[in-house]
Coordinates of C-alpha atoms in Angstrom, one line a residue:
Chain A
X374 CA 39.7 -91.5 40.4
X375 CA 37.0 -91.6 37.8
X376 CA 37.9 -93.8 34.9
X377 CA 38.5 -92.1 31.6
X378 CA 37.9 -88.8 33.1
X379 CA 41.3 -87.2 33.5
X380 CA 44.6 -87.3 31.9
X381 CA 46.2 -88.9 34.9
X382 CA 43.9 -91.9 34.6
X383 CA 45.1 -92.5 31.1
X384 CA 48.7 -92.4 32.4
X385 CA 47.8 -94.9 35.1
X386 CA 46.3 -97.1 32.4
X387 CA 49.7 -97.7 30.9
X388 CA 50.6 -99.8 34.0
X389 CA 48.1 -102.5 33.3
X390 CA 48.1 -102.1 29.5
X391 CA 51.8 -102.2 28.6
X392 CA 52.4 -105.6 30.1
X393 CA 49.1 -106.8 28.6
X394 CA 50.5 -105.8 25.2
X395 CA 53.7 -107.7 25.8
X396 CA 51.7 -110.8 26.9
X397 CA 49.4 -110.5 23.9
X398 CA 52.2 -110.1 21.3
X399 CA 54.2 -112.9 22.9
X400 CA 51.2 -115.1 22.5
X401 CA 51.0 -115.8 26.2
X402 CA 48.6 -118.5 27.2
X403 CA 45.0 -117.6 28.1
X404 CA 45.8 -118.6 31.6
X405 CA 48.7 -116.1 31.9
X406 CA 46.6 -113.4 30.4
X407 CA 43.7 -114.0 32.7
X408 CA 46.0 -114.0 35.7
X409 CA 47.2 -110.6 34.7
X410 CA 43.6 -109.4 34.2
X411 CA 42.7 -110.6 37.7
X412 CA 45.6 -108.9 39.4
X413 CA 45.4 -105.6 37.6
X414 CA 41.6 -105.5 38.2
X415 CA 42.2 -105.6 41.9
X416 CA 45.0 -103.1 41.7
X417 CA 43.0 -100.7 39.5
X418 CA 40.0 -101.2 41.8
X419 CA 42.1 -99.7 44.6
X420 CA 43.3 -96.8 42.4
X421 CA 39.8 -96.0 41.2
X422 CA 38.0 -96.3 44.5
X423 CA 40.5 -94.6 46.9
X424 CA 40.2 -93.8 49.7
X425 CA 40.5 -97.1 51.4
X426 CA 37.1 -97.2 52.9
X427 CA 35.5 -97.5 49.5
X428 CA 38.0 -100.2 48.5
X429 CA 37.2 -102.1 51.6
X430 CA 33.5 -101.9 51.0
X431 CA 34.1 -103.2 47.5
X432 CA 36.1 -106.1 48.8
X433 CA 33.4 -106.9 51.5
X434 CA 30.8 -106.6 48.8
X435 CA 32.7 -108.9 46.5
X436 CA 33.3 -111.5 49.2
X437 CA 29.6 -111.5 50.1
X438 CA 28.5 -111.9 46.5
X439 CA 31.0 -114.6 45.7
X440 CA 30.0 -116.6 48.8
X441 CA 26.4 -116.2 47.7
X442 CA 27.1 -117.3 44.1
X443 CA 29.1 -120.3 45.3
X444 CA 26.4 -121.3 47.8
X445 CA 23.7 -121.1 45.2
X446 CA 25.7 -123.0 42.7
X447 CA 26.3 -125.7 45.2
X448 CA 22.6 -125.9 45.8
X449 CA 21.9 -126.2 42.1
X450 CA 24.6 -128.8 41.5
X451 CA 23.6 -130.9 44.5
X452 CA 21.6 -134.0 43.7
X453 CA 19.5 -133.8 46.8
X454 CA 17.9 -130.4 46.1
X455 CA 15.3 -129.5 43.5
X456 CA 15.4 -126.3 41.7
X457 CA 13.0 -124.5 44.0
X458 CA 11.7 -121.1 43.0
X459 CA 11.9 -119.5 46.4
X460 CA 15.5 -120.4 46.8
X461 CA 16.2 -118.7 43.5
X462 CA 14.3 -115.6 44.4
X463 CA 16.0 -115.5 47.8
X464 CA 19.4 -115.7 46.0
X465 CA 18.4 -112.8 43.7
X466 CA 17.2 -110.6 46.5
X467 CA 20.4 -111.3 48.5
X468 CA 22.6 -110.5 45.6
X469 CA 20.6 -107.2 45.2
X470 CA 20.7 -106.4 48.9
X471 CA 23.9 -104.4 49.0
X472 CA 22.7 -102.2 46.1
X473 CA 19.3 -101.8 47.8
X474 CA 21.0 -100.7 51.0
X475 CA 23.1 -98.2 49.2
X476 CA 20.1 -96.7 47.5
X477 CA 17.6 -96.7 50.3
X478 CA 19.6 -96.2 53.5
X479 CA 20.1 -92.5 52.7
X480 CA 16.4 -92.2 51.8
X481 CA 15.5 -93.5 55.1
X482 CA 17.7 -91.2 56.9
X483 CA 19.9 -93.9 58.3
X484 CA 23.1 -92.4 57.3
X485 CA 24.4 -91.7 60.8
X486 CA 24.0 -95.3 61.7
X487 CA 26.0 -96.2 58.7
X488 CA 28.6 -93.7 59.7
X489 CA 29.0 -95.2 63.1
X490 CA 29.0 -98.7 61.7
X491 CA 31.6 -97.9 59.2
X492 CA 33.8 -96.3 61.7
X493 CA 35.7 -93.2 61.4
X494 CA 38.0 -93.7 58.5
X495 CA 35.5 -93.0 55.9
X496 CA 33.9 -90.4 57.8
X497 CA 37.0 -88.6 58.5
X498 CA 38.1 -88.8 55.0
X499 CA 34.9 -87.2 53.8
X500 CA 34.6 -84.9 56.6
X501 CA 38.1 -83.7 56.1
X502 CA 37.3 -82.8 52.6
X503 CA 34.2 -81.3 53.5
X504 CA 35.7 -79.1 56.0
X505 CA 38.2 -77.8 53.6
X506 CA 35.5 -76.8 51.3
X507 CA 32.9 -76.0 53.7
X508 CA 33.8 -72.5 53.9
X509 CA 33.8 -72.1 50.3
X510 CA 30.7 -74.0 50.1
X511 CA 28.8 -71.7 52.2
X512 CA 29.7 -68.8 50.3
X513 CA 29.0 -70.5 47.1
X514 CA 26.1 -72.4 48.0
X515 CA 23.6 -71.5 45.6
X516 CA 25.3 -71.6 42.7
X517 CA 27.6 -74.4 42.6
X518 CA 30.9 -73.4 41.7
X519 CA 31.8 -76.8 41.7
X520 CA 30.1 -77.5 38.7
X521 CA 32.9 -76.6 36.8
X522 CA 34.5 -79.6 37.4
X523 CA 32.0 -82.0 36.9
X524 CA 28.8 -81.2 36.3
X525 CA 28.7 -82.9 33.2
X526 CA 25.5 -84.5 32.9
X527 CA 27.2 -87.4 31.9
X528 CA 26.0 -90.2 33.1
X529 CA 27.9 -92.7 31.8
X530 CA 27.3 -94.5 34.7
X531 CA 23.9 -94.9 34.5
X532 CA 24.3 -92.5 32.3
X533 CA 20.9 -92.3 32.4
X534 CA 21.7 -91.0 35.5
X535 CA 22.9 -88.2 34.1
X536 CA 21.0 -86.4 36.2
X537 CA 21.9 -88.1 39.1
X538 CA 25.3 -87.2 38.1
X539 CA 25.0 -83.8 38.9
X540 CA 24.1 -84.8 42.3
X541 CA 26.8 -87.1 42.6
X542 CA 29.1 -84.9 41.1
X543 CA 28.5 -82.3 43.2
X544 CA 28.5 -84.2 46.1
X545 CA 31.7 -85.7 45.9
X546 CA 33.3 -83.4 43.8
X547 CA 32.1 -80.8 45.8
X548 CA 33.8 -82.3 48.6
X549 CA 37.0 -82.2 47.0
X550 CA 37.0 -79.9 44.3
X551 CA 34.3 -77.7 44.6
X552 CA 34.5 -75.2 47.0
X553 CA 31.6 -75.0 48.8
X554 CA 29.0 -76.8 47.3
X555 CA 29.1 -79.7 49.3
X556 CA 29.5 -78.4 52.4
X557 CA 26.0 -78.6 52.8
X558 CA 26.1 -82.1 52.9
X559 CA 28.5 -82.2 55.5
X560 CA 26.2 -80.5 57.6
X561 CA 23.7 -83.0 56.9
X562 CA 25.7 -85.7 58.1
X563 CA 27.3 -88.0 55.9
X564 CA 24.7 -88.0 53.5
X565 CA 25.8 -84.6 53.1
X566 CA 28.5 -85.3 50.9
X567 CA 26.0 -86.1 48.6
X568 CA 24.4 -84.6 46.0
X569 CA 22.6 -81.9 47.4
X570 CA 24.9 -79.4 46.8
X571 CA 25.6 -80.7 43.6
X572 CA 22.3 -80.2 42.3
X573 CA 22.3 -76.7 42.6
X574 CA 24.3 -76.8 39.7
X575 CA 21.9 -78.4 37.6
X576 CA 19.1 -76.5 38.6
X577 CA 17.7 -75.2 41.6
X578 CA 15.1 -77.8 41.6
X579 CA 17.4 -80.4 42.7
X580 CA 18.4 -78.9 45.8
X581 CA 16.4 -81.3 47.7
X582 CA 18.1 -84.0 46.1
X583 CA 20.5 -84.1 48.7
X584 CA 18.7 -86.9 50.1
X585 CA 18.7 -88.4 46.8
X586 CA 22.3 -88.5 46.7
X587 CA 21.9 -91.9 47.8
X588 CA 21.0 -93.2 44.8
X589 CA 24.1 -95.0 44.2
X590 CA 23.7 -95.3 40.7
X591 CA 23.8 -91.9 40.2
X592 CA 27.0 -91.9 41.7
X593 CA 28.4 -93.2 38.7
X594 CA 26.9 -90.7 36.9
X595 CA 28.3 -88.5 39.2
X596 CA 31.5 -89.9 38.4
X597 CA 30.9 -88.9 35.1
X598 CA 29.9 -85.7 36.0
X599 CA 32.9 -85.0 37.6
X600 CA 34.6 -85.6 34.6
X601 CA 34.6 -82.3 34.7
X602 CA 34.0 -81.1 31.6
X603 CA 30.6 -80.3 31.6
X604 CA 28.7 -78.9 34.0
X605 CA 25.7 -78.3 32.4
X606 CA 24.5 -76.7 35.3
X607 CA 27.2 -74.2 35.6
X608 CA 25.8 -71.0 35.0
X609 CA 27.0 -69.1 32.1
X610 CA 28.9 -66.8 34.2
X611 CA 31.0 -69.6 35.3
X612 CA 33.0 -70.9 32.6
X613 CA 32.2 -74.4 32.4
X614 CA 34.5 -76.9 33.5
X615 CA 37.5 -75.4 34.9
X616 CA 40.6 -77.0 34.0
X617 CA 41.8 -76.4 37.4
X618 CA 39.7 -79.1 38.8
X619 CA 41.1 -81.6 36.7
X620 CA 43.9 -83.5 38.0
X621 CA 42.8 -83.0 41.5
X622 CA 41.7 -86.0 43.3
X623 CA 38.0 -85.9 43.3
X624 CA 35.7 -88.0 45.3
X625 CA 34.0 -90.4 43.2
X626 CA 31.2 -91.5 45.3
X627 CA 28.8 -89.3 47.0
X628 CA 27.7 -91.5 49.8
X629 CA 29.5 -93.2 52.6
X630 CA 27.9 -96.5 51.7
X631 CA 28.7 -98.2 48.4
X632 CA 31.3 -97.5 45.8
X633 CA 31.6 -96.4 42.2
X634 CA 30.3 -99.0 39.9
X635 CA 28.2 -101.0 42.4
X636 CA 25.1 -100.6 40.3
X637 CA 26.8 -102.0 37.2
X638 CA 28.6 -104.7 39.0
X639 CA 25.4 -105.9 40.5
X640 CA 23.9 -106.5 37.1
X641 CA 26.7 -108.8 36.2
X642 CA 26.3 -110.8 39.4
X643 CA 22.5 -111.0 39.2
X644 CA 22.8 -112.2 35.6
X645 CA 25.2 -114.9 36.8
X646 CA 22.8 -116.0 39.5
X647 CA 19.9 -116.3 37.0
X648 CA 22.0 -118.3 34.6
X649 CA 23.1 -120.6 37.5
X650 CA 19.4 -121.2 38.1
X651 CA 18.8 -122.0 34.5
X652 CA 21.6 -124.5 34.6
X653 CA 23.6 -122.5 32.0
X654 CA 26.5 -121.8 34.4
X655 CA 27.9 -124.9 36.1
X656 CA 31.1 -123.8 37.5
X657 CA 32.4 -120.5 39.0
X658 CA 35.9 -120.1 40.4
X659 CA 37.3 -117.3 42.4
X660 CA 39.9 -116.1 39.8
X661 CA 37.4 -115.9 37.0
X662 CA 34.8 -114.3 39.1
X663 CA 37.2 -111.6 40.2
X664 CA 38.2 -110.9 36.6
X665 CA 34.6 -110.8 35.4
X666 CA 33.0 -108.8 38.2
X667 CA 35.8 -106.4 38.9
X668 CA 37.2 -106.1 35.3
X669 CA 38.4 -102.6 35.6
X670 CA 37.9 -101.2 32.1
X671 CA 34.2 -101.7 32.5
X672 CA 33.9 -101.3 36.3
X673 CA 32.5 -97.8 36.5
X674 CA 29.6 -97.8 34.0
X675 CA 29.7 -100.9 31.9
X676 CA 29.2 -102.1 29.3
X677 CA 27.5 -104.9 31.2
X678 CA 29.1 -108.1 30.1
X679 CA 27.8 -111.6 30.7
X680 CA 29.7 -114.4 32.5
X681 CA 29.7 -117.0 29.8
X682 CA 30.6 -114.6 27.1
X683 CA 33.4 -113.0 29.2
X684 CA 34.8 -116.4 30.1
X685 CA 34.9 -117.5 26.5
X686 CA 37.1 -114.5 25.7
X687 CA 39.2 -115.1 28.8
X688 CA 39.9 -118.7 27.7
X689 CA 40.5 -117.9 24.1
X690 CA 44.0 -118.5 22.6
X691 CA 44.9 -115.5 20.6
X692 CA 47.6 -115.6 17.9
X693 CA 49.8 -112.6 17.4
X694 CA 47.8 -111.5 14.4
X695 CA 44.6 -111.7 16.2
X696 CA 45.9 -109.8 19.2
X697 CA 47.4 -107.1 16.8
X698 CA 43.9 -106.8 15.3
X699 CA 42.4 -106.3 18.8
X700 CA 45.0 -103.6 19.5
X701 CA 44.2 -101.7 16.3
X702 CA 40.5 -101.9 17.1
X703 CA 41.1 -100.9 20.7
X704 CA 43.1 -97.8 19.6
X705 CA 40.3 -96.9 17.1
X706 CA 37.8 -97.1 19.9
X707 CA 39.9 -95.0 22.3
X708 CA 40.4 -92.3 19.7
X709 CA 36.7 -92.2 19.1
X710 CA 36.3 -91.9 22.8
X711 CA 38.5 -88.8 22.9
X712 CA 36.5 -87.3 20.0
X713 CA 33.1 -88.0 21.6
X714 CA 33.8 -87.3 25.2
X715 CA 36.5 -84.7 25.3
X716 CA 35.7 -82.8 22.2
X717 CA 32.1 -83.1 21.1
X718 CA 30.5 -83.7 24.4
X719 CA 32.6 -81.0 26.0
X720 CA 31.7 -78.4 23.3
X721 CA 28.0 -79.3 23.5
X722 CA 28.0 -78.9 27.2
X723 CA 29.9 -75.7 27.2
X724 CA 28.3 -73.8 24.4
X725 CA 24.8 -75.4 24.2
X726 CA 23.9 -77.0 27.5
X727 CA 25.4 -74.9 30.2
X728 CA 23.9 -71.6 29.1
X729 CA 20.4 -73.2 29.2
X730 CA 20.7 -74.8 32.6
X731 CA 18.5 -72.3 34.3
X732 CA 16.2 -71.6 31.4
X733 CA 12.8 -73.2 31.9
X734 CA 10.7 -71.3 29.3
X735 CA 9.3 -73.3 26.4
X736 CA 11.9 -72.7 23.6
X737 CA 14.9 -72.8 25.8
X738 CA 13.6 -76.1 27.2
X739 CA 13.2 -77.4 23.7
X740 CA 16.8 -76.4 22.9
X741 CA 17.9 -77.9 26.1
X742 CA 16.2 -81.2 25.2
X743 CA 18.2 -81.6 22.0
X744 CA 21.4 -80.3 23.5
X745 CA 21.1 -82.6 26.4
X746 CA 20.3 -85.7 24.3
X747 CA 23.3 -85.0 22.1
X748 CA 25.5 -84.4 25.1
X749 CA 24.3 -87.5 26.9
X750 CA 25.0 -89.6 23.8
X751 CA 28.4 -88.3 23.1
X752 CA 29.5 -88.3 26.7
X753 CA 28.2 -91.8 27.5
X754 CA 29.0 -93.3 24.2
X755 CA 32.5 -91.8 24.6
X756 CA 32.9 -93.4 27.9
X757 CA 31.7 -96.7 26.5
X758 CA 34.1 -96.8 23.6
X759 CA 37.0 -96.0 26.0
X760 CA 35.9 -99.0 28.1
X761 CA 35.5 -101.2 25.0
X762 CA 38.8 -100.1 23.6
X763 CA 40.7 -100.7 26.8
X764 CA 39.1 -104.1 27.1
X765 CA 40.4 -105.1 23.7
X766 CA 44.0 -104.7 25.0
X767 CA 43.3 -107.4 27.4
X768 CA 41.8 -109.7 24.8
X769 CA 38.2 -109.1 25.9
X770 CA 35.6 -108.0 23.4
X771 CA 33.3 -106.1 25.7
X772 CA 29.8 -105.7 24.1
X773 CA 28.9 -102.6 22.2
X774 CA 26.8 -100.0 24.0
X775 CA 25.6 -97.6 21.3
X776 CA 24.8 -98.0 17.6
X777 CA 23.6 -94.7 16.2
X778 CA 20.6 -94.4 18.5
X779 CA 19.2 -91.3 17.0
X780 CA 18.8 -93.0 13.7
X781 CA 16.3 -95.5 15.1
X782 CA 13.2 -96.2 13.1
X783 CA 11.0 -96.8 16.2
X784 CA 11.2 -96.9 19.9
X785 CA 11.9 -100.6 20.0
X786 CA 14.7 -100.0 17.5
X787 CA 16.0 -97.2 19.7
X788 CA 16.4 -99.5 22.7
X789 CA 18.5 -101.8 20.5
X790 CA 20.8 -99.0 19.8
X791 CA 20.9 -97.0 23.1
X792 CA 22.8 -98.3 26.1
X793 CA 22.5 -101.7 24.5
X794 CA 24.2 -103.8 27.2
X795 CA 21.7 -102.4 29.8
X796 CA 18.6 -102.7 27.7
X797 CA 19.5 -106.2 26.5
X798 CA 20.0 -107.2 30.2
X799 CA 16.6 -106.0 31.0
X800 CA 15.1 -107.6 28.0
X801 CA 16.6 -111.0 28.6
X802 CA 16.5 -111.2 32.4
X803 CA 13.4 -109.2 33.2
X804 CA 11.0 -108.9 30.2
X805 CA 11.4 -112.3 28.5
X806 CA 11.5 -114.2 31.8
X807 CA 8.4 -112.3 33.0
X808 CA 6.4 -112.9 29.9
X809 CA 7.5 -116.6 29.7
X810 CA 6.7 -117.3 33.3
X811 CA 3.4 -115.4 33.3
X812 CA 2.3 -117.5 30.2
X813 CA 3.4 -120.8 31.8
X814 CA 1.7 -120.0 35.0
X815 CA -1.3 -118.3 33.3
X816 CA -1.1 -115.1 35.4
X817 CA -2.4 -113.2 32.5
X818 CA -4.6 -114.8 30.0
X819 CA -3.9 -112.4 27.2
X820 CA -0.3 -112.5 25.9
X821 CA -0.3 -109.0 24.8
X822 CA -1.3 -107.9 28.3
X823 CA 1.6 -110.0 29.6
X824 CA 3.9 -108.3 27.2
X825 CA 2.6 -104.9 28.3
X826 CA 3.0 -105.8 31.9
X827 CA 6.5 -107.0 31.1
X828 CA 7.4 -103.6 29.6
X829 CA 6.0 -101.8 32.5
X830 CA 8.0 -103.8 34.9
X831 CA 11.2 -103.5 32.8
X832 CA 11.1 -99.7 32.4
X833 CA 10.0 -99.0 36.0
X834 CA 12.9 -101.1 37.3
X835 CA 15.2 -99.3 34.9
X836 CA 14.0 -96.0 36.0
X837 CA 14.4 -96.8 39.7
X838 CA 17.8 -98.2 39.0
X839 CA 18.9 -94.9 37.7
X840 CA 17.8 -93.2 40.9
X841 CA 15.0 -93.0 43.3
X842 CA 14.0 -89.5 42.2
X843 CA 10.6 -89.0 40.6
X844 CA 11.8 -88.0 37.2
X845 CA 13.5 -91.3 36.7
X846 CA 10.3 -93.1 37.6
X847 CA 8.3 -90.9 35.2
X848 CA 11.0 -91.5 32.6
X849 CA 10.5 -95.3 33.1
X850 CA 6.7 -94.9 32.8
X851 CA 7.1 -92.8 29.7
X852 CA 9.3 -95.3 27.9
X853 CA 7.0 -98.2 28.9
X854 CA 4.0 -96.3 27.4
X855 CA 5.9 -95.7 24.2
X856 CA 6.9 -99.4 23.9
X857 CA 3.4 -100.6 24.6
X858 CA 1.9 -98.1 22.3
X859 CA 4.3 -99.0 19.6
X860 CA 3.6 -102.7 19.9
X861 CA -0.1 -101.9 19.6
X862 CA 0.4 -99.8 16.4
X863 CA 2.7 -102.4 15.0
X864 CA 0.1 -105.1 15.3
X865 CA -2.6 -102.8 13.9
X866 CA -0.4 -102.0 11.0
X867 CA 0.0 -105.7 10.2
X868 CA -3.7 -105.8 9.5
X869 CA -4.4 -102.5 8.0
X870 CA -1.1 -101.3 6.6
X871 CA -1.5 -97.7 7.2
X872 CA 2.2 -97.1 7.4
X873 CA 4.0 -97.2 4.1
X874 CA 7.2 -98.9 3.2
X875 CA 9.1 -96.3 1.2
X876 CA 12.1 -94.4 2.2
X877 CA 10.1 -91.3 2.9
X878 CA 8.0 -93.2 5.4
X879 CA 11.2 -94.5 7.0
X880 CA 12.5 -91.1 7.3
X881 CA 9.3 -89.8 8.8
X882 CA 9.4 -92.7 11.3
X883 CA 13.0 -91.7 12.2
X884 CA 12.1 -88.1 12.8
X885 CA 9.1 -89.0 15.0
X886 CA 11.2 -91.5 17.0
X887 CA 13.9 -88.9 17.5
X888 CA 11.4 -86.4 19.0
X889 CA 9.9 -89.0 21.3
X890 CA 13.2 -90.3 22.5
X891 CA 14.7 -86.8 23.0
X892 CA 11.7 -85.9 25.1
X893 CA 12.2 -89.0 27.2
X894 CA 15.8 -88.0 27.8
X895 CA 14.6 -84.5 28.8
X896 CA 12.5 -86.2 31.5
X897 CA 15.5 -88.2 32.4
X898 CA 17.6 -85.1 32.7
X899 CA 15.5 -83.8 35.6
X900 CA 15.3 -80.4 33.9
X901 CA 11.5 -80.5 33.8
X902 CA 10.8 -81.2 37.4
Chain B
X1164 CA 13.6 -133.7 26.9
X1165 CA 13.2 -137.0 28.7
X1166 CA 11.2 -138.9 26.1
X1167 CA 14.0 -139.1 23.6
X1168 CA 16.2 -141.5 25.4
X1169 CA 15.4 -144.2 23.0
X1170 CA 18.2 -144.8 20.5
X1171 CA 16.2 -146.5 17.8
X1172 CA 16.8 -144.7 14.5
X1173 CA 13.1 -144.6 13.7
X1174 CA 12.2 -143.0 16.9
X1175 CA 14.8 -140.4 16.4
X1176 CA 13.7 -139.7 12.9
X1177 CA 10.1 -139.3 14.1
X1178 CA 11.3 -137.0 16.7
X1179 CA 13.2 -134.8 14.3
X1180 CA 10.2 -134.7 12.0
X1181 CA 8.0 -133.6 14.9
X1182 CA 10.4 -130.9 15.9
X1183 CA 10.5 -129.6 12.3
X1184 CA 6.8 -129.5 11.9
X1185 CA 6.1 -127.9 15.3
X1186 CA 8.7 -125.2 14.8
X1187 CA 7.7 -124.4 11.2
X1188 CA 4.0 -124.1 12.0
X1189 CA 4.8 -122.1 15.2
X1190 CA 7.0 -119.7 13.2
X1191 CA 4.4 -119.4 10.5
X1192 CA 1.9 -118.3 13.2
X1193 CA 4.3 -116.0 15.1
X1194 CA 5.8 -114.3 12.1
X1195 CA 2.5 -114.1 10.2
X1196 CA 4.0 -115.3 6.9
X1197 CA 4.4 -118.7 5.2
X1198 CA 7.7 -117.5 3.9
X1199 CA 9.5 -118.9 7.0
X1200 CA 8.4 -122.5 6.1
X1201 CA 9.6 -122.0 2.5
X1202 CA 12.9 -120.4 3.1
X1203 CA 14.7 -122.1 6.0
X1204 CA 17.7 -119.8 5.7
X1205 CA 15.7 -116.7 6.2
X1206 CA 17.2 -114.4 8.9
X1207 CA 14.2 -113.9 11.2
X1208 CA 15.7 -111.1 13.3
X1209 CA 17.2 -109.1 10.5
X1210 CA 13.9 -109.2 8.6
X1211 CA 12.0 -108.1 11.7
X1212 CA 9.9 -111.3 11.7
X1213 CA 10.9 -112.3 15.2
X1214 CA 11.4 -110.1 18.2
X1215 CA 11.6 -110.7 22.0
X1216 CA 7.9 -111.3 22.2
X1217 CA 7.9 -113.7 19.3
X1218 CA 10.8 -115.5 20.8
X1219 CA 8.9 -115.9 24.0
X1220 CA 6.0 -117.3 22.2
X1221 CA 8.3 -119.7 20.3
X1222 CA 9.8 -120.9 23.6
X1223 CA 6.3 -121.4 25.0
X1224 CA 5.4 -123.6 22.0
X1225 CA 8.6 -125.5 22.4
X1226 CA 7.8 -126.0 26.1
X1227 CA 4.2 -127.1 25.5
X1228 CA 4.5 -129.2 22.4
X1229 CA 8.0 -130.6 22.6
X1230 CA 8.6 -130.7 26.3
X1231 CA 11.9 -128.9 25.9
X1232 CA 13.0 -126.0 28.2
X1233 CA 14.9 -123.2 26.6
X1234 CA 16.1 -120.4 29.0
X1235 CA 15.8 -116.9 27.6
X1236 CA 19.6 -116.4 27.6
X1237 CA 20.5 -119.9 26.6
X1238 CA 21.0 -119.1 22.9
X1239 CA 22.5 -116.1 21.3
X1240 CA 20.3 -114.7 18.7
X1241 CA 23.0 -115.1 16.0
X1242 CA 23.0 -118.8 16.6
X1243 CA 19.3 -118.9 16.4
X1244 CA 18.6 -116.6 13.6
X1245 CA 17.1 -118.9 10.9
X1246 CA 14.4 -121.6 11.0
X1247 CA 17.1 -124.1 10.0
X1248 CA 19.3 -123.1 12.9
X1249 CA 16.5 -123.3 15.4
X1250 CA 15.5 -126.7 14.3
X1251 CA 19.1 -127.9 14.3
X1252 CA 19.7 -126.6 17.8
X1253 CA 16.5 -128.3 19.1
X1254 CA 17.4 -131.6 17.5
X1255 CA 20.8 -131.5 19.2
X1256 CA 19.2 -130.7 22.5
X1257 CA 16.6 -133.4 22.2
X1258 CA 19.1 -136.1 21.4

């Protein structure tokens, strides 16, 4: 079940939330509240990830990561060991390993090994679906009826992934919902479930994506996509999302390996490992780690929280007034989510985006660019405020993810307003660390060069995280070039002052930034190539 | 970080003076304005005087001249937003 995607999910939400409200209003101790959070996170994990094979993988993943974190923590706390760099890098690589497997196994064509390793349950589950739809699929193949359901570009997940979404969407969805689309994948072997079929929806170009399905991250997107409302891809003739899909159980994840949210969860864990290295985190216990990593409101697509920040909320004693304030804020967020995701994003997709899915001429592409950017924002920001709003009911102030991104004055400003929890993660854990280390070790003599290399590293990693398809990588390069170019202009402007200070100049800066960022999102959408 | 173990009041005062002068001169360089040394309550991030890159340069200076290690995620920007807060944090850490 994709979180915040269907009416039934909101009904299920009442099960964890109503007791949380009782606990909050009765001023239960932080310990009691955190016990509830831990238990419902596990329960909701099962609900979100069904069938069992995905839940099992999530559990195995969690146990692996927890063991890794505890081992590394033990190493760091032990008097006998020094803080060796290679141990740290080893810990980071190991914590990334499951995600890397999920992303690259399908690329390498190893899916059938995975299938035999995982055993039949998963396979059968998927295969069963696949079969049901297969017939349909065949017939449909080509256009992806399935779209209806999902196709939303959404990407909350990675949202960036938007594009991947489609794939995902399709893939899974296809499996379940869509009639035929997915079938294809079946044929391909597990991987099949994936995206391939899905893509069609988006655009023909994707067809090959099937292999791409792998990209786990996209999955999330996919998740999104499923949401159903938007299939951007759906051709005009197909009414966009068909309500009929909704409510059906849709597969959330397009690949046998991995599970919905793994890319987001991995960020939380890697951040924790890095802070253990820095000596900022000195203690990790199982209960807190379950609550933090698997916190269900933000499981699927963030916002990406940080361990110490999350823990301070978890330990906080809330008075009844404070908790009531949280509830009111939470409700406001949730209503904003309905407006953004189910009304605005839905309408944009249905009336602006979907008709343009197959239009690749110049002007339709320009229209697609703006429609897609707006859609992506409302869909993903809508998801994010749902996640933030629901977190509030548990006394957790999940970080903000969007702050009027299209009002940014420059590209740097844009990244402080767009998918903030992700870009701040990359800024703090990749860019700053890289620049600091390269200066200390004198890798690059010029600090501006170090900064440029840091941006390149940051955005390429961000691109690949969204998916292993080329357009994500090009998107990363494009954003890196914009950032490096902006830093250069900013420095030049300090000396020569060619850019004015008045409101008109600000407005001009905003308009230019908007065009550049929308073009970046167009690359991201995969519509161009 | 290890050279401050002495508890003599004089040594501590010297130390604080050193932190203050190092930070103010570094900030003046990084932000490109003397205003930071005049107004210790100035919000460096809100005024666009300090960004991630500037912060990294500041951390480098702290590492090189004061021998203190600050991890990039150690301090929230809100708690490090003015020259006064930065100096206060470092004094606490050096102690």
